[in-house]
Amino acid sequence: MAAILSDLSRRGDQGFPLPDLFTDVQALLASWLVAANAQNPSQLLEVLTGPAADAQHLGWTIRATLAATSGGAPVQLISQWVATLAASTVTSAVGLAAGHNPTGGLGAHGLLSGGQSHAPAASLNPAEPFPALAWVVRSLAPAQEYFGFCLSLHTFSTRQAVVLLIAKDVTSGLWHLHNTTMSGLQCMVAWNLAAAREIFATALWSEFFNGPPFSLRHPSAWMLATPSIVNVTPLPPVRRWAPVVLPADFGTYNRTFATGGYFKGADGSEWLLFGPSRMAVRLVDPP
């Protein structure tokens, strides 16, 4: 089932677009969360802090309580994407809820540490009017639920981001959380049931060097970040993590292309490039 798409793009002659844009996204997210939580009562999603809570620190801090336990307590993951307007910066992070300090910084969002994060970098200029291309995709197909929001403020790669992505891991059936900076640096956190620990990824699997010049891999899977290899005797055992797989509407396109690029797959399906990291979302099913 193809994604439901909302085009929330803004013209550049109407001033700084992010506050109104984020308000529109929050309305769509709120209605999707109600339905997603009703379908998944054993693992709930909630917005701890949204755009309305802090006008100077726009973004989301989102918590997912999973249908998995650690030390007798439910596992909780957090994703944080915050644009600090006064500094023209974006901070993104993912990790366990234990690393979230509600009063640690970033205004009402607090601060998330101990997981994966990207230090703030100059990414926004609120004083300058500019257009914003923005899309929300979502689905409530059982076991394939997801909600994603991406934006592009310029064709330069340093002005594009996946602000938030909440999706089912098809392997485990648990939620996982993902975002990118405005330059495409990725953060993904999920929970590995077999190892009883959190796992992270910074990239999607891609056959860029081995496949056809413009191939589409779907469904898409994360390239998990594993501990570095050290020279020890005896050698440690090889660990093969179960893959974290996105719902079937997501694919990985191996050609670098601007956010919002639209193309047709070999089977007749049609796809939108979603964010700056070669992620694609299916908008039209194959005939």
Coordinates of N, CA and C in Angstrom, one line a residue, residues 161-250:
A161 N 16.7 17.9 5.1 CA 16.7 17.0 6.3 C 15.5 16.1 6.3
V162 N 15.7 14.9 6.9 CA 14.5 14.2 7.4 C 14.4 14.6 8.9
V163 N 13.3 15.4 9.1 CA 13.2 15.9 10.5 C 12.8 14.8 11.5
L164 N 11.9 14.0 11.0 CA 11.5 12.9 11.9 C 11.0 11.7 11.1
L165 N 11.3 10.5 11.5 CA 10.7 9.3 10.9 C 10.5 8.3 12.0
I166 N 9.2 7.9 12.2 CA 8.8 6.9 13.1 C 8.3 5.7 12.2
A167 N 8.9 4.5 12.4 CA 8.5 3.4 11.5 C 8.6 2.1 12.3
K168 N 7.9 1.1 11.8 CA 8.0 -0.2 12.3 C 9.2 -0.9 11.8
D169 N 9.9 -1.6 12.6 CA 11.0 -2.5 12.2 C 10.3 -3.8 11.8
V170 N 10.3 -4.1 10.5 CA 9.6 -5.3 10.0 C 10.2 -6.5 10.6
T171 N 11.4 -6.6 11.0 CA 12.0 -7.8 11.6 C 11.5 -8.1 13.0
S172 N 11.4 -7.0 13.8 CA 11.0 -7.3 15.2 C 9.6 -6.8 15.5
G173 N 9.0 -6.0 14.7 CA 7.6 -5.5 15.0 C 7.6 -4.3 16.0
L174 N 8.8 -3.8 16.3 CA 9.0 -2.7 17.3 C 9.2 -1.4 16.5
W175 N 8.8 -0.3 17.2 CA 9.1 1.0 16.6 C 10.6 1.3 16.6
H176 N 11.0 2.0 15.5 CA 12.4 2.6 15.6 C 12.3 4.0 15.1
L177 N 13.3 4.8 15.5 CA 13.2 6.3 15.3 C 14.4 6.7 14.5
H178 N 14.2 7.7 13.6 CA 15.3 8.2 12.8 C 15.2 9.7 12.5
N179 N 16.3 10.3 12.3 CA 16.3 11.7 11.8 C 17.6 12.0 11.1
T180 N 17.7 13.1 10.4 CA 19.0 13.5 9.9 C 19.2 15.0 10.2
T181 N 20.5 15.4 10.1 CA 20.8 16.8 10.1 C 20.4 17.5 8.8
M182 N 20.6 18.8 8.7 CA 20.4 19.5 7.5 C 21.4 19.1 6.4
S183 N 22.4 18.4 6.7 CA 23.4 18.0 5.7 C 23.3 16.5 5.5
G184 N 22.3 15.8 6.0 CA 22.1 14.4 5.7 C 22.8 13.4 6.7
L185 N 23.5 13.9 7.7 CA 24.0 12.9 8.7 C 22.9 12.2 9.5
Q186 N 23.0 10.9 9.5 CA 21.8 10.2 10.0 C 22.0 9.6 11.4
C187 N 20.8 9.6 12.1 CA 20.8 8.9 13.4 C 19.6 8.0 13.4
M188 N 19.8 6.7 13.7 CA 18.7 5.8 13.9 C 18.9 4.9 15.1
V189 N 17.9 4.7 15.9 CA 17.9 3.9 17.1 C 16.8 2.9 17.0
A190 N 17.1 1.6 17.4 CA 16.2 0.5 17.4 C 16.6 -0.4 18.6
W191 N 15.7 -1.4 18.9 CA 16.0 -2.3 19.9 C 16.2 -3.7 19.4
N192 N 17.3 -4.4 19.7 CA 17.5 -5.7 19.3 C 17.0 -6.7 20.3
L193 N 15.9 -7.5 20.0 CA 15.3 -8.4 20.9 C 16.3 -9.5 21.3
A194 N 17.1 -10.0 20.4 CA 17.9 -11.2 20.7 C 19.1 -10.8 21.6
A195 N 19.6 -9.6 21.4 CA 20.8 -9.1 22.2 C 20.3 -8.3 23.4
A196 N 19.0 -8.0 23.5 CA 18.5 -7.2 24.6 C 19.3 -5.9 24.8
R197 N 19.5 -5.1 23.7 CA 20.2 -3.9 23.7 C 19.8 -3.0 22.6
E198 N 20.1 -1.7 22.8 CA 19.8 -0.8 21.7 C 20.8 -0.9 20.6
I199 N 20.4 -0.6 19.3 CA 21.3 -0.6 18.2 C 21.1 0.7 17.4
F200 N 22.2 1.1 16.7 CA 22.2 2.3 16.0 C 22.6 2.1 14.6
A201 N 22.3 3.0 13.7 CA 22.7 3.0 12.3 C 23.0 4.4 11.9
T202 N 23.9 4.6 10.9 CA 24.2 5.9 10.4 C 24.1 5.9 8.9
A203 N 23.5 4.8 8.3 CA 23.4 4.7 6.8 C 22.4 3.7 6.5
L204 N 22.0 3.7 5.2 CA 21.1 2.7 4.6 C 21.9 1.7 3.8
W205 N 21.5 0.5 3.7 CA 22.2 -0.4 2.8 C 22.0 0.1 1.3
S206 N 23.1 -0.1 0.6 CA 23.0 0.4 -0.8 C 24.0 -0.4 -1.7
E207 N 23.5 -0.8 -2.9 CA 24.4 -1.5 -3.8 C 25.0 -0.5 -4.8
F208 N 25.5 0.6 -4.3 CA 26.0 1.7 -5.2 C 27.1 1.3 -6.1
F209 N 28.0 0.4 -5.6 CA 29.2 0.0 -6.4 C 29.0 -1.3 -7.2
N210 N 28.0 -2.1 -6.8 CA 27.9 -3.4 -7.3 C 26.7 -3.6 -8.2
G211 N 25.7 -2.8 -8.1 CA 24.5 -3.0 -8.9 C 24.5 -2.1 -10.2
P212 N 23.3 -2.1 -10.8 CA 23.1 -1.2 -12.0 C 23.3 0.3 -11.6
P213 N 23.5 1.1 -12.5 CA 23.9 2.5 -12.2 C 22.8 3.2 -11.4
F214 N 21.5 2.9 -11.7 CA 20.4 3.6 -11.0 C 19.4 2.5 -10.5
S215 N 19.8 1.9 -9.4 CA 19.0 0.8 -8.9 C 18.2 1.2 -7.6
L216 N 17.1 0.5 -7.4 CA 16.3 0.8 -6.3 C 16.2 -0.5 -5.4
R217 N 16.7 -0.4 -4.2 CA 16.6 -1.5 -3.3 C 15.3 -1.3 -2.4
H218 N 14.4 -2.3 -2.4 CA 13.3 -2.2 -1.4 C 12.8 -3.6 -1.1
P219 N 12.3 -3.8 0.1 CA 12.3 -2.8 1.2 C 13.7 -2.4 1.6
S220 N 13.8 -1.2 2.3 CA 15.1 -0.7 2.7 C 15.5 -1.2 4.1
A221 N 16.8 -1.4 4.3 CA 17.3 -1.8 5.6 C 18.5 -0.9 6.0
W222 N 18.6 -0.9 7.3 CA 19.7 0.0 7.9 C 21.0 -0.8 8.0
M223 N 22.1 0.0 7.7 CA 23.4 -0.6 7.9 C 23.8 -0.3 9.4
L224 N 23.8 -1.3 10.2 CA 23.9 -1.1 11.7 C 25.3 -0.7 12.0
A225 N 25.5 0.2 13.0 CA 26.8 0.6 13.5 C 27.2 -0.5 14.6
T226 N 28.3 -1.2 14.3 CA 28.8 -2.2 15.2 C 30.1 -1.7 15.9
P227 N 30.5 -2.3 17.0 CA 31.8 -1.9 17.6 C 33.0 -2.1 16.7
S228 N 33.9 -1.2 16.9 CA 35.1 -1.3 16.0 C 35.9 -2.6 16.3
I229 N 36.6 -3.1 15.3 CA 37.4 -4.4 15.4 C 38.8 -4.0 16.0
V230 N 39.2 -4.8 17.0 CA 40.5 -4.6 17.6 C 41.3 -5.9 17.4
N231 N 42.6 -5.7 17.5 CA 43.5 -6.9 17.3 C 43.7 -7.5 18.7
V232 N 42.9 -8.6 19.0 CA 43.1 -9.3 20.2 C 43.2 -10.8 20.0
T233 N 43.8 -11.5 21.0 CA 43.9 -12.9 20.9 C 43.2 -13.6 22.1
P234 N 42.3 -14.5 21.9 CA 41.7 -15.0 20.7 C 40.8 -13.9 20.0
L235 N 40.5 -14.1 18.8 CA 39.6 -13.2 18.1 C 38.2 -13.3 18.7
P236 N 37.5 -12.1 18.8 CA 36.1 -12.2 19.3 C 35.2 -12.9 18.3
P237 N 34.1 -13.4 18.8 CA 33.2 -14.1 17.9 C 32.5 -13.0 16.9
V238 N 32.2 -13.5 15.7 CA 31.5 -12.6 14.8 C 30.0 -12.5 15.3
R239 N 29.6 -11.2 15.3 CA 28.2 -11.0 15.7 C 27.4 -10.6 14.5
R240 N 26.3 -11.2 14.2 CA 25.4 -10.8 13.1 C 24.1 -10.4 13.7
W241 N 23.9 -9.1 13.6 CA 22.7 -8.5 14.1 C 21.5 -8.8 13.2
A242 N 20.3 -9.0 13.7 CA 19.2 -9.1 12.9 C 19.0 -7.7 12.2
P243 N 18.7 -7.7 10.9 CA 18.6 -6.4 10.3 C 17.3 -5.6 10.8
V244 N 17.5 -4.3 10.7 CA 16.3 -3.4 11.0 C 15.8 -3.0 9.6
V245 N 14.6 -3.4 9.3 CA 14.1 -3.2 8.0 C 12.9 -2.3 8.0
L246 N 12.9 -1.3 7.1 CA 11.8 -0.3 7.0 C 10.6 -1.0 6.4
P247 N 9.4 -0.4 6.6 CA 8.2 -0.9 5.9 C 8.4 -1.0 4.4
A248 N 7.5 -1.7 3.7 CA 7.7 -2.0 2.3 C 7.6 -0.8 1.4
D249 N 7.0 0.3 1.9 CA 6.9 1.5 1.1 C 8.2 2.2 0.9
F250 N 9.3 1.8 1.7 CA 10.5 2.5 1.6 C 11.6 1.8 0.8

